[in-house]
């Protein structure tokens, strides 16, 4: 079997030929992290179908309920800045277990919350746990994978897609019983994930942990001095305003019961998972990572404009949400791939810096969308989201000289 050298984040990684290694030929530890990723992202989708029910049962306005996403994403954004520091001290396994444990506890407590502000606070704690998990999970899959960085990223995005697709269906089913049930369901899943990671992930080598260079808190900020990484982070922040307008605001305009919302977002998440695994790599090879990203973002703008025009037409909104899943699956994989190749820094540090910027956009979007609808009309949030996503395309074009090396690396591979 031939060997080759691949460039990742400016570094050279040698190993067996990536083309000859199957995506599914992985150590059991990779599958343990893969399953944990599915359960973690199911947590996001589980809550989605019960947002209107939470508003009704806790006597909260839609904008107050969207704070469940705002507090979650805001804490996750800032917590991302410490994830590489924490993981360099606890190791991947310790950091993943800590994140999963926090999510299990706060989601269980959320199932017993009696007012919206308690729930918002608990979701902030959920964001901390998710930050520790998400930033480390990608690095863990990449480091443990036997098929190379590019395929490991695809596997990670597949786990994200599966979690997001299965979560709404389970959340809608549980939500038809009570809005509290999805929170308790998340807790149960995360306890299961904790046990699987504890048993199947390899123990860290004590000598390696001691000798390993500890990452300072300043590392993510220093990483953002690399213009390519900063540009991709800002692009992701603008794009996530559109993403979370669909995720957190769209359920309020559909007028469906939890199970119906679950089916809509099942279709959304299924396409997200399929395109992230099968379509994104083909786009990358055909057009290059950055150019493919721009194409997908343009389609997303068009989709959001259609949602703004036909906000009162239920079947159009449902179709647009499901189609958005295909766009977002491609975009997520393309941006993640570009980030891993953008700057010559540690993967965990690059992920932390990028995710900080990315989730700032995700934090702003939910509350902004619901408030715009309350003050003006239900159409405006989609138009505003489309405007921010369009700005991300302009920003890519303006800074393409700083990203061109990513497309050249695609050609070289």
mmCIF file of C-alpha atoms in Angstrom:
data_model
loop_
_atom_site.group_PDB
_atom_site.id
_atom_site.type_symbol
_atom_site.label_atom_id
_atom_site.label_comp_id
_atom_site.label_asym_id
_atom_site.label_seq_id
_atom_site.Cartn_x
_atom_site.Cartn_y
_atom_site.Cartn_z
ATOM 1 C CA UNK A 1 0.000 0.000 0.000
ATOM 2 C CA UNK A 2 1.436 3.363 -1.006
ATOM 3 C CA UNK A 3 2.226 6.178 1.383
ATOM 4 C CA UNK A 4 1.625 9.839 0.881
ATOM 5 C CA UNK A 5 1.923 13.195 2.592
ATOM 6 C CA UNK A 6 -1.033 15.486 3.136
ATOM 7 C CA UNK A 7 -0.944 19.126 4.180
ATOM 8 C CA UNK A 8 -3.179 19.966 7.116
ATOM 9 C CA UNK A 9 -3.187 23.428 8.605
ATOM 10 C CA UNK A 10 0.259 24.073 7.149
ATOM 11 C CA UNK A 11 1.687 20.831 8.589
ATOM 12 C CA UNK A 12 2.600 17.667 6.749
ATOM 13 C CA UNK A 13 0.926 14.438 7.789
ATOM 14 C CA UNK A 14 2.315 11.171 6.470
ATOM 15 C CA UNK A 15 0.460 7.876 6.352
ATOM 16 C CA UNK A 16 -1.242 5.344 4.150
ATOM 17 C CA UNK A 17 -2.880 6.502 0.963
ATOM 18 C CA UNK A 18 -6.053 8.366 1.879
ATOM 19 C CA UNK A 19 -7.753 7.358 -1.329
ATOM 20 C CA UNK A 20 -7.403 3.665 -0.474
ATOM 21 C CA UNK A 21 -8.648 3.951 3.108
ATOM 22 C CA UNK A 22 -12.375 3.466 3.555
ATOM 23 C CA UNK A 23 -14.346 6.134 5.366
ATOM 24 C CA UNK A 24 -15.944 3.364 7.423
ATOM 25 C CA UNK A 25 -12.718 1.516 8.259
ATOM 26 C CA UNK A 26 -12.125 3.125 11.649
ATOM 27 C CA UNK A 27 -10.959 2.098 15.131
ATOM 28 C CA UNK A 28 -13.736 1.454 17.657
ATOM 29 C CA UNK A 29 -12.703 4.594 19.559
ATOM 30 C CA UNK A 30 -13.690 6.702 16.523
ATOM 31 C CA UNK A 31 -17.125 5.086 16.493
ATOM 32 C CA UNK A 32 -17.474 5.828 20.210
ATOM 33 C CA UNK A 33 -16.885 9.545 19.563
ATOM 34 C CA UNK A 34 -19.105 9.328 16.468
ATOM 35 C CA UNK A 35 -22.017 8.007 18.561
ATOM 36 C CA UNK A 36 -21.420 10.636 21.238
ATOM 37 C CA UNK A 37 -21.522 13.344 18.536
ATOM 38 C CA UNK A 38 -24.875 12.039 17.320
ATOM 39 C CA UNK A 39 -26.332 12.164 20.830
ATOM 40 C CA UNK A 40 -24.898 15.634 21.515
ATOM 41 C CA UNK A 41 -26.404 17.091 18.349
ATOM 42 C CA UNK A 42 -29.659 15.208 18.893
ATOM 43 C CA UNK A 43 -29.886 17.434 21.967
ATOM 44 C CA UNK A 44 -30.074 20.510 19.753
ATOM 45 C CA UNK A 45 -32.805 19.014 17.566
ATOM 46 C CA UNK A 46 -34.772 17.490 20.434
ATOM 47 C CA UNK A 47 -35.621 20.928 21.828
ATOM 48 C CA UNK A 48 -36.476 22.509 18.466
ATOM 49 C CA UNK A 49 -40.026 21.064 17.984
ATOM 50 C CA UNK A 50 -41.183 22.120 21.470
ATOM 51 C CA UNK A 51 -40.249 25.818 21.261
ATOM 52 C CA UNK A 52 -43.878 26.935 20.649
ATOM 53 C CA UNK A 53 -45.065 24.563 23.416
ATOM 54 C CA UNK A 54 -42.557 26.049 25.864
ATOM 55 C CA UNK A 55 -43.852 29.530 25.020
ATOM 56 C CA UNK A 56 -47.434 28.414 25.664
ATOM 57 C CA UNK A 57 -46.812 26.433 28.858
ATOM 58 C CA UNK A 58 -44.411 28.878 30.512
ATOM 59 C CA UNK A 59 -46.373 31.935 29.317
ATOM 60 C CA UNK A 60 -43.387 33.357 27.457
ATOM 61 C CA UNK A 61 -43.168 35.360 24.229
ATOM 62 C CA UNK A 62 -41.413 33.883 21.167
ATOM 63 C CA UNK A 63 -38.464 36.268 21.658
ATOM 64 C CA UNK A 64 -38.089 35.106 25.281
ATOM 65 C CA UNK A 65 -38.148 31.470 24.177
ATOM 66 C CA UNK A 66 -35.502 32.102 21.515
ATOM 67 C CA UNK A 67 -33.200 33.145 24.365
ATOM 68 C CA UNK A 68 -32.840 29.394 24.932
ATOM 69 C CA UNK A 69 -30.687 29.422 21.788
ATOM 70 C CA UNK A 70 -29.111 32.818 22.455
ATOM 71 C CA UNK A 71 -27.831 31.923 25.949
ATOM 72 C CA UNK A 72 -26.714 28.505 24.699
ATOM 73 C CA UNK A 73 -24.779 29.885 21.724
ATOM 74 C CA UNK A 74 -23.354 32.928 23.537
ATOM 75 C CA UNK A 75 -21.859 30.837 26.347
ATOM 76 C CA UNK A 76 -20.669 28.276 23.813
ATOM 77 C CA UNK A 77 -18.909 31.018 21.806
ATOM 78 C CA UNK A 78 -16.912 32.331 24.754
ATOM 79 C CA UNK A 79 -16.329 28.870 26.214
ATOM 80 C CA UNK A 80 -14.750 27.866 22.902
ATOM 81 C CA UNK A 81 -11.842 30.154 23.781
ATOM 82 C CA UNK A 82 -10.881 27.913 26.710
ATOM 83 C CA UNK A 83 -11.527 24.515 25.111
ATOM 84 C CA UNK A 84 -8.025 24.078 23.676
ATOM 85 C CA UNK A 85 -6.536 25.098 27.046
ATOM 86 C CA UNK A 86 -8.760 22.628 28.901
ATOM 87 C CA UNK A 87 -8.170 19.781 26.431
ATOM 88 C CA UNK A 88 -4.396 20.290 26.596
ATOM 89 C CA UNK A 89 -4.622 19.636 30.334
ATOM 90 C CA UNK A 90 -7.370 17.014 30.572
ATOM 91 C CA UNK A 91 -6.752 15.326 27.233
ATOM 92 C CA UNK A 92 -9.441 14.608 24.640
ATOM 93 C CA UNK A 93 -11.125 11.894 26.678
ATOM 94 C CA UNK A 94 -11.299 13.911 29.899
ATOM 95 C CA UNK A 95 -12.634 16.982 28.106
ATOM 96 C CA UNK A 96 -15.289 15.007 26.217
ATOM 97 C CA UNK A 97 -16.460 13.272 29.403
ATOM 98 C CA UNK A 98 -16.645 16.608 31.261
ATOM 99 C CA UNK A 99 -18.730 18.171 28.480
ATOM 100 C CA UNK A 100 -21.110 15.220 28.282
ATOM 101 C CA UNK A 101 -21.531 15.142 32.071
ATOM 102 C CA UNK A 102 -22.453 18.854 32.201
ATOM 103 C CA UNK A 103 -25.040 18.437 29.413
ATOM 104 C CA UNK A 104 -26.593 15.417 31.155
ATOM 105 C CA UNK A 105 -27.016 17.337 34.429
ATOM 106 C CA UNK A 106 -28.370 20.648 33.082
ATOM 107 C CA UNK A 107 -30.742 18.994 30.594
ATOM 108 C CA UNK A 108 -32.198 16.856 33.408
ATOM 109 C CA UNK A 109 -32.699 19.982 35.539
ATOM 110 C CA UNK A 110 -34.290 21.688 32.500
ATOM 111 C CA UNK A 111 -36.975 19.038 32.494
ATOM 112 C CA UNK A 112 -38.092 20.284 35.915
ATOM 113 C CA UNK A 113 -37.820 24.056 35.286
ATOM 114 C CA UNK A 114 -40.941 26.067 36.172
ATOM 115 C CA UNK A 115 -40.189 29.359 34.386
ATOM 116 C CA UNK A 116 -38.515 30.545 31.191
ATOM 117 C CA UNK A 117 -35.612 32.335 32.921
ATOM 118 C CA UNK A 118 -34.532 29.208 34.808
ATOM 119 C CA UNK A 119 -34.605 27.353 31.514
ATOM 120 C CA UNK A 120 -32.566 30.089 29.796
ATOM 121 C CA UNK A 121 -29.944 29.864 32.557
ATOM 122 C CA UNK A 122 -29.748 26.088 32.306
ATOM 123 C CA UNK A 123 -29.333 26.332 28.550
ATOM 124 C CA UNK A 124 -26.330 28.592 29.183
ATOM 125 C CA UNK A 125 -24.801 25.742 31.204
ATOM 126 C CA UNK A 126 -25.695 23.414 28.347
ATOM 127 C CA UNK A 127 -23.687 25.692 26.046
ATOM 128 C CA UNK A 128 -20.621 25.296 28.271
ATOM 129 C CA UNK A 129 -20.887 21.506 28.146
ATOM 130 C CA UNK A 130 -21.459 21.513 24.414
ATOM 131 C CA UNK A 131 -18.453 23.789 23.822
ATOM 132 C CA UNK A 132 -16.150 21.385 25.652
ATOM 133 C CA UNK A 133 -17.603 18.488 23.701
ATOM 134 C CA UNK A 134 -17.918 19.947 20.185
ATOM 135 C CA UNK A 135 -14.483 21.557 19.934
ATOM 136 C CA UNK A 136 -12.786 18.405 21.243
ATOM 137 C CA UNK A 137 -14.873 15.865 19.320
ATOM 138 C CA UNK A 138 -13.633 17.056 15.922
ATOM 139 C CA UNK A 139 -10.014 16.989 17.064
ATOM 140 C CA UNK A 140 -10.549 13.549 18.648
ATOM 141 C CA UNK A 141 -12.056 12.011 15.510
ATOM 142 C CA UNK A 142 -9.285 13.479 13.345
ATOM 143 C CA UNK A 143 -6.521 12.245 15.660
ATOM 144 C CA UNK A 144 -8.013 8.750 16.137
ATOM 145 C CA UNK A 145 -9.122 8.203 12.530
ATOM 146 C CA UNK A 146 -7.238 5.797 10.278
ATOM 147 C CA UNK A 147 -8.468 7.366 7.009
ATOM 148 C CA UNK A 148 -6.929 10.866 7.069
ATOM 149 C CA UNK A 149 -8.147 14.326 7.966
ATOM 150 C CA UNK A 150 -10.498 14.961 5.036
ATOM 151 C CA UNK A 151 -12.490 11.760 5.562
ATOM 152 C CA UNK A 152 -12.461 12.196 9.327
ATOM 153 C CA UNK A 153 -14.105 15.614 8.880
ATOM 154 C CA UNK A 154 -16.759 14.024 6.654
ATOM 155 C CA UNK A 155 -17.402 11.420 9.350
ATOM 156 C CA UNK A 156 -17.748 14.158 11.979
ATOM 157 C CA UNK A 157 -20.190 16.124 9.810
ATOM 158 C CA UNK A 158 -22.149 12.919 9.183
ATOM 159 C CA UNK A 159 -22.528 12.477 12.949
ATOM 160 C CA UNK A 160 -23.670 16.092 13.241
ATOM 161 C CA UNK A 161 -26.177 15.584 10.427
ATOM 162 C CA UNK A 162 -27.535 12.339 11.865
ATOM 163 C CA UNK A 163 -27.936 13.918 15.288
ATOM 164 C CA UNK A 164 -29.700 16.966 13.905
ATOM 165 C CA UNK A 165 -31.969 14.804 11.714
ATOM 166 C CA UNK A 166 -32.965 12.187 14.311
ATOM 167 C CA UNK A 167 -33.265 14.698 17.156
ATOM 168 C CA UNK A 168 -36.347 16.603 15.908
ATOM 169 C CA UNK A 169 -38.303 13.385 15.249
ATOM 170 C CA UNK A 170 -37.545 12.078 18.732
ATOM 171 C CA UNK A 171 -38.116 15.541 20.202
ATOM 172 C CA UNK A 172 -41.448 15.897 18.413
ATOM 173 C CA UNK A 173 -42.557 12.465 19.591
ATOM 174 C CA UNK A 174 -41.540 13.122 23.194
ATOM 175 C CA UNK A 175 -42.828 16.699 22.953
ATOM 176 C CA UNK A 176 -46.307 15.442 22.081
ATOM 177 C CA UNK A 177 -46.345 13.980 25.614
ATOM 178 C CA UNK A 178 -44.907 17.040 27.365
ATOM 179 C CA UNK A 179 -42.468 19.855 26.560
ATOM 180 C CA UNK A 180 -40.376 18.538 29.469
ATOM 181 C CA UNK A 181 -39.867 15.086 27.963
ATOM 182 C CA UNK A 182 -37.220 16.081 25.350
ATOM 183 C CA UNK A 183 -35.033 17.600 28.082
ATOM 184 C CA UNK A 184 -35.192 14.386 30.094
ATOM 185 C CA UNK A 185 -34.588 12.433 26.881
ATOM 186 C CA UNK A 186 -31.391 14.397 26.198
ATOM 187 C CA UNK A 187 -30.150 13.653 29.716
ATOM 188 C CA UNK A 188 -30.716 9.927 29.222
ATOM 189 C CA UNK A 189 -28.866 9.931 25.897
ATOM 190 C CA UNK A 190 -25.916 11.843 27.316
ATOM 191 C CA UNK A 191 -25.579 9.400 30.228
ATOM 192 C CA UNK A 192 -25.423 6.604 27.639
ATOM 193 C CA UNK A 193 -22.808 8.551 25.640
ATOM 194 C CA UNK A 194 -20.780 9.097 28.825
ATOM 195 C CA UNK A 195 -20.654 5.357 29.511
ATOM 196 C CA UNK A 196 -19.657 4.528 25.910
ATOM 197 C CA UNK A 197 -16.849 7.104 25.872
ATOM 198 C CA UNK A 198 -15.639 6.001 29.292
ATOM 199 C CA UNK A 199 -15.328 2.373 28.168
ATOM 200 C CA UNK A 200 -14.314 2.620 24.501
ATOM 201 C CA UNK A 201 -12.063 5.680 24.238
ATOM 202 C CA UNK A 202 -8.408 4.860 24.916
ATOM 203 C CA UNK A 203 -6.889 6.031 28.181
ATOM 204 C CA UNK A 204 -4.470 8.933 27.692
ATOM 205 C CA UNK A 205 -0.812 8.054 27.983
ATOM 206 C CA UNK A 206 0.274 9.687 31.260
ATOM 207 C CA UNK A 207 3.770 10.464 29.988
ATOM 208 C CA UNK A 208 2.355 11.985 26.798
ATOM 209 C CA UNK A 209 -0.044 14.203 28.783
ATOM 210 C CA UNK A 210 2.785 15.368 31.058
ATOM 211 C CA UNK A 211 5.130 16.107 28.154
ATOM 212 C CA UNK A 212 2.448 17.661 25.944
ATOM 213 C CA UNK A 213 2.779 21.393 25.526
ATOM 214 C CA UNK A 214 -0.075 23.124 27.327
ATOM 215 C CA UNK A 215 -2.069 25.550 25.238
ATOM 216 C CA UNK A 216 -2.246 29.084 26.715
ATOM 217 C CA UNK A 217 -5.545 30.978 26.917
ATOM 218 C CA UNK A 218 -4.175 33.475 24.391
ATOM 219 C CA UNK A 219 -3.749 30.796 21.676
ATOM 220 C CA UNK A 220 -7.150 31.273 19.924
ATOM 221 C CA UNK A 221 -6.632 35.059 19.769
ATOM 222 C CA UNK A 222 -3.151 34.592 18.332
ATOM 223 C CA UNK A 223 -4.586 32.119 15.810
ATOM 224 C CA UNK A 224 -6.995 34.806 14.584
ATOM 225 C CA UNK A 225 -3.983 36.842 13.479
ATOM 226 C CA UNK A 226 -3.926 34.468 10.507
ATOM 227 C CA UNK A 227 -6.159 36.335 8.084
ATOM 228 C CA UNK A 228 -7.506 33.152 6.460
ATOM 229 C CA UNK A 229 -8.813 31.797 9.780
ATOM 230 C CA UNK A 230 -10.291 35.166 10.771
ATOM 231 C CA UNK A 231 -12.067 35.490 7.423
ATOM 232 C CA UNK A 232 -13.607 32.010 7.685
ATOM 233 C CA UNK A 233 -14.742 32.718 11.251
ATOM 234 C CA UNK A 234 -16.501 35.936 10.198
ATOM 235 C CA UNK A 235 -18.065 34.174 7.194
ATOM 236 C CA UNK A 236 -19.366 31.448 9.518
ATOM 237 C CA UNK A 237 -20.771 34.050 11.955
ATOM 238 C CA UNK A 238 -22.724 35.752 9.148
ATOM 239 C CA UNK A 239 -23.879 32.418 7.724
ATOM 240 C CA UNK A 240 -25.031 31.180 11.140
ATOM 241 C CA UNK A 241 -27.432 34.100 11.401
ATOM 242 C CA UNK A 242 -29.321 32.452 8.549
ATOM 243 C CA UNK A 243 -28.874 28.956 9.984
ATOM 244 C CA UNK A 244 -30.376 29.811 13.379
ATOM 245 C CA UNK A 245 -33.141 31.938 11.912
ATOM 246 C CA UNK A 246 -34.407 28.673 10.443
ATOM 247 C CA UNK A 247 -33.567 26.630 13.536
ATOM 248 C CA UNK A 248 -35.028 28.902 16.229
ATOM 249 C CA UNK A 249 -37.524 31.207 14.492
ATOM 250 C CA UNK A 250 -39.077 29.143 11.674
ATOM 251 C CA UNK A 251 -40.976 26.814 14.079
ATOM 252 C CA UNK A 252 -43.076 29.793 15.193
ATOM 253 C CA UNK A 253 -44.367 30.570 11.669
ATOM 254 C CA UNK A 254 -45.194 26.974 10.721
ATOM 255 C CA UNK A 255 -48.138 26.586 13.102
ATOM 256 C CA UNK A 256 -47.537 22.855 13.591
ATOM 257 C CA UNK A 257 -47.738 20.608 16.647
ATOM 258 C CA UNK A 258 -44.455 19.203 18.034
ATOM 259 C CA UNK A 259 -44.688 15.936 16.074
ATOM 260 C CA UNK A 260 -45.342 17.833 12.823
ATOM 261 C CA UNK A 261 -42.346 20.080 13.473
ATOM 262 C CA UNK A 262 -40.332 16.957 14.180
ATOM 263 C CA UNK A 263 -41.122 15.535 10.735
ATOM 264 C CA UNK A 264 -40.247 18.815 8.979
ATOM 265 C CA UNK A 265 -36.868 19.060 10.666
ATOM 266 C CA UNK A 266 -36.306 15.325 10.148
ATOM 267 C CA UNK A 267 -36.391 16.032 6.400
ATOM 268 C CA UNK A 268 -34.113 19.056 6.926
ATOM 269 C CA UNK A 269 -31.585 17.086 8.960
ATOM 270 C CA UNK A 270 -31.655 14.039 6.698
ATOM 271 C CA UNK A 271 -30.655 16.097 3.665
ATOM 272 C CA UNK A 272 -28.062 17.868 5.810
ATOM 273 C CA UNK A 273 -26.494 14.523 6.723
ATOM 274 C CA UNK A 274 -26.582 13.080 3.191
ATOM 275 C CA UNK A 275 -25.098 16.115 1.462
ATOM 276 C CA UNK A 276 -22.385 16.588 4.085
ATOM 277 C CA UNK A 277 -21.085 13.066 3.417
ATOM 278 C CA UNK A 278 -21.735 12.459 -0.267
ATOM 279 C CA UNK A 279 -22.152 15.784 -2.075
ATOM 280 C CA UNK A 280 -19.725 18.177 -0.350
ATOM 281 C CA UNK A 281 -16.591 16.140 -1.248
ATOM 282 C CA UNK A 282 -17.650 16.087 -4.921
ATOM 283 C CA UNK A 283 -18.226 19.845 -4.939
ATOM 284 C CA UNK A 284 -14.839 20.327 -3.312
ATOM 285 C CA UNK A 285 -13.081 18.259 -6.001
ATOM 286 C CA UNK A 286 -14.980 19.905 -8.858
ATOM 287 C CA UNK A 287 -14.937 23.598 -7.891
ATOM 288 C CA UNK A 288 -12.618 23.840 -4.875
ATOM 289 C CA UNK A 289 -13.624 24.316 -1.244
ATOM 290 C CA UNK A 290 -13.966 28.110 -1.155
ATOM 291 C CA UNK A 291 -15.734 28.502 -4.503
ATOM 292 C CA UNK A 292 -18.170 25.700 -3.610
ATOM 293 C CA UNK A 293 -18.841 27.444 -0.310
ATOM 294 C CA UNK A 294 -19.733 30.675 -2.113
ATOM 295 C CA UNK A 295 -22.135 28.804 -4.432
ATOM 296 C CA UNK A 296 -23.914 27.186 -1.473
ATOM 297 C CA UNK A 297 -24.182 30.496 0.369
ATOM 298 C CA UNK A 298 -25.760 32.105 -2.703
ATOM 299 C CA UNK A 299 -28.375 29.322 -2.810
ATOM 300 C CA UNK A 300 -29.011 29.881 0.894
ATOM 301 C CA UNK A 301 -29.680 33.590 0.262
ATOM 302 C CA UNK A 302 -32.233 32.662 -2.400
ATOM 303 C CA UNK A 303 -33.888 30.137 -0.075
ATOM 304 C CA UNK A 304 -34.230 32.679 2.750
ATOM 305 C CA UNK A 305 -35.674 35.300 0.382
ATOM 306 C CA UNK A 306 -38.327 32.787 -0.726
ATOM 307 C CA UNK A 307 -39.158 32.125 2.934
ATOM 308 C CA UNK A 308 -39.557 35.867 3.437
ATOM 309 C CA UNK A 309 -41.845 36.217 0.428
ATOM 310 C CA UNK A 310 -44.073 33.248 1.321
ATOM 311 C CA UNK A 311 -43.973 33.278 5.127
ATOM 312 C CA UNK A 312 -47.748 32.780 5.312
ATOM 313 C CA UNK A 313 -47.760 29.793 2.928
ATOM 314 C CA UNK A 314 -47.068 26.733 5.032
ATOM 315 C CA UNK A 315 -46.079 24.278 2.281
ATOM 316 C CA UNK A 316 -43.550 26.755 0.818
ATOM 317 C CA UNK A 317 -41.902 27.273 4.225
ATOM 318 C CA UNK A 318 -41.763 23.509 4.812
ATOM 319 C CA UNK A 319 -40.190 22.935 1.378
ATOM 320 C CA UNK A 320 -37.697 25.757 1.897
ATOM 321 C CA UNK A 321 -36.657 24.408 5.317
ATOM 322 C CA UNK A 322 -36.090 20.908 3.935
ATOM 323 C CA UNK A 323 -34.155 22.242 0.932
ATOM 324 C CA UNK A 324 -32.063 24.382 3.271
ATOM 325 C CA UNK A 325 -30.869 21.141 4.870
ATOM 326 C CA UNK A 326 -29.097 20.186 1.636
ATOM 327 C CA UNK A 327 -27.468 23.611 1.405
ATOM 328 C CA UNK A 328 -26.379 23.640 5.052
ATOM 329 C CA UNK A 329 -24.954 20.114 4.925
ATOM 330 C CA UNK A 330 -22.650 21.106 2.085
ATOM 331 C CA UNK A 331 -21.755 24.443 3.660
ATOM 332 C CA UNK A 332 -20.922 22.987 7.080
ATOM 333 C CA UNK A 333 -18.522 20.417 5.633
ATOM 334 C CA UNK A 334 -16.898 22.889 3.242
ATOM 335 C CA UNK A 335 -16.288 25.521 5.929
ATOM 336 C CA UNK A 336 -14.959 22.953 8.425
ATOM 337 C CA UNK A 337 -12.611 21.543 5.791
ATOM 338 C CA UNK A 338 -11.370 25.041 4.926
ATOM 339 C CA UNK A 339 -10.767 25.877 8.605
ATOM 340 C CA UNK A 340 -8.678 22.741 9.127
ATOM 341 C CA UNK A 341 -6.481 23.771 6.191
ATOM 342 C CA UNK A 342 -6.536 27.541 6.640
ATOM 343 C CA UNK A 343 -3.742 28.302 9.107
ATOM 344 C CA UNK A 344 -0.584 26.607 10.447
ATOM 345 C CA UNK A 345 -1.893 26.148 14.011
ATOM 346 C CA UNK A 346 -3.051 23.197 16.125
ATOM 347 C CA UNK A 347 -6.402 21.802 14.977
ATOM 348 C CA UNK A 348 -7.958 22.287 18.417
ATOM 349 C CA UNK A 349 -6.780 25.923 18.514
ATOM 350 C CA UNK A 350 -8.069 26.603 14.993
ATOM 351 C CA UNK A 351 -11.407 25.017 15.917
ATOM 352 C CA UNK A 352 -11.654 27.122 19.098
ATOM 353 C CA UNK A 353 -10.917 30.422 17.325
ATOM 354 C CA UNK A 354 -13.271 29.670 14.437
ATOM 355 C CA UNK A 355 -16.069 28.407 16.688
ATOM 356 C CA UNK A 356 -15.882 31.516 18.900
ATOM 357 C CA UNK A 357 -16.703 33.728 15.917
ATOM 358 C CA UNK A 358 -19.160 31.255 14.430
ATOM 359 C CA UNK A 359 -21.320 30.978 17.545
ATOM 360 C CA UNK A 360 -21.411 34.728 18.086
ATOM 361 C CA UNK A 361 -23.535 34.887 14.939
ATOM 362 C CA UNK A 362 -25.609 31.980 16.219
ATOM 363 C CA UNK A 363 -26.181 33.817 19.516
ATOM 364 C CA UNK A 364 -27.380 37.036 17.871
ATOM 365 C CA UNK A 365 -29.729 35.441 15.368
ATOM 366 C CA UNK A 366 -32.566 33.757 17.365
ATOM 367 C CA UNK A 367 -33.531 36.697 19.576
ATOM 368 C CA UNK A 368 -33.036 39.207 16.757
ATOM 369 C CA UNK A 369 -35.324 37.230 14.432
ATOM 370 C CA UNK A 370 -38.137 36.854 16.955
ATOM 371 C CA UNK A 371 -37.909 40.495 18.044
ATOM 372 C CA UNK A 372 -38.044 41.744 14.457
ATOM 373 C CA UNK A 373 -41.187 39.666 13.935
ATOM 374 C CA UNK A 374 -42.797 41.049 17.098
ATOM 375 C CA UNK A 375 -41.995 44.683 16.265
ATOM 376 C CA UNK A 376 -42.530 44.639 12.492
ATOM 377 C CA UNK A 377 -43.851 41.540 10.709
ATOM 378 C CA UNK A 378 -43.103 37.789 10.404
ATOM 379 C CA UNK A 379 -41.521 38.192 6.939
ATOM 380 C CA UNK A 380 -38.693 40.532 7.950
ATOM 381 C CA UNK A 381 -36.494 38.053 9.901
ATOM 382 C CA UNK A 382 -35.957 35.967 6.764
ATOM 383 C CA UNK A 383 -35.013 39.005 4.667
ATOM 384 C CA UNK A 384 -32.578 40.226 7.332
ATOM 385 C CA UNK A 385 -31.035 36.749 7.571
ATOM 386 C CA UNK A 386 -30.672 36.655 3.777
ATOM 387 C CA UNK A 387 -28.877 40.008 3.942
ATOM 388 C CA UNK A 388 -26.337 38.744 6.472
ATOM 389 C CA UNK A 389 -25.669 35.577 4.447
ATOM 390 C CA UNK A 390 -25.196 37.719 1.337
ATOM 391 C CA UNK A 391 -22.623 39.771 3.264
ATOM 392 C CA UNK A 392 -20.689 36.548 3.888
ATOM 393 C CA UNK A 393 -20.411 36.004 0.111
ATOM 394 C CA UNK A 394 -19.199 39.579 -0.373
ATOM 395 C CA UNK A 395 -16.672 39.047 2.412
ATOM 396 C CA UNK A 396 -15.335 35.890 0.737
ATOM 397 C CA UNK A 397 -14.893 37.758 -2.556
ATOM 398 C CA UNK A 398 -13.209 40.676 -0.821
ATOM 399 C CA UNK A 399 -10.741 38.399 0.980
ATOM 400 C CA UNK A 400 -10.340 35.604 -1.555
ATOM 401 C CA UNK A 401 -6.586 36.212 -1.857
ATOM 402 C CA UNK A 402 -6.290 35.046 1.760
ATOM 403 C CA UNK A 403 -8.266 31.865 1.031
ATOM 404 C CA UNK A 404 -6.984 30.939 -2.430
ATOM 405 C CA UNK A 405 -4.370 28.585 -0.948
ATOM 406 C CA UNK A 406 -7.186 26.337 0.342
ATOM 407 C CA UNK A 407 -8.472 25.813 -3.221
ATOM 408 C CA UNK A 408 -4.889 25.234 -4.440
ATOM 409 C CA UNK A 409 -4.499 22.535 -1.793
ATOM 410 C CA UNK A 410 -7.686 20.858 -3.065
ATOM 411 C CA UNK A 411 -6.193 20.766 -6.560
ATOM 412 C CA UNK A 412 -2.918 19.360 -5.227
ATOM 413 C CA UNK A 413 -4.757 16.547 -3.443
#
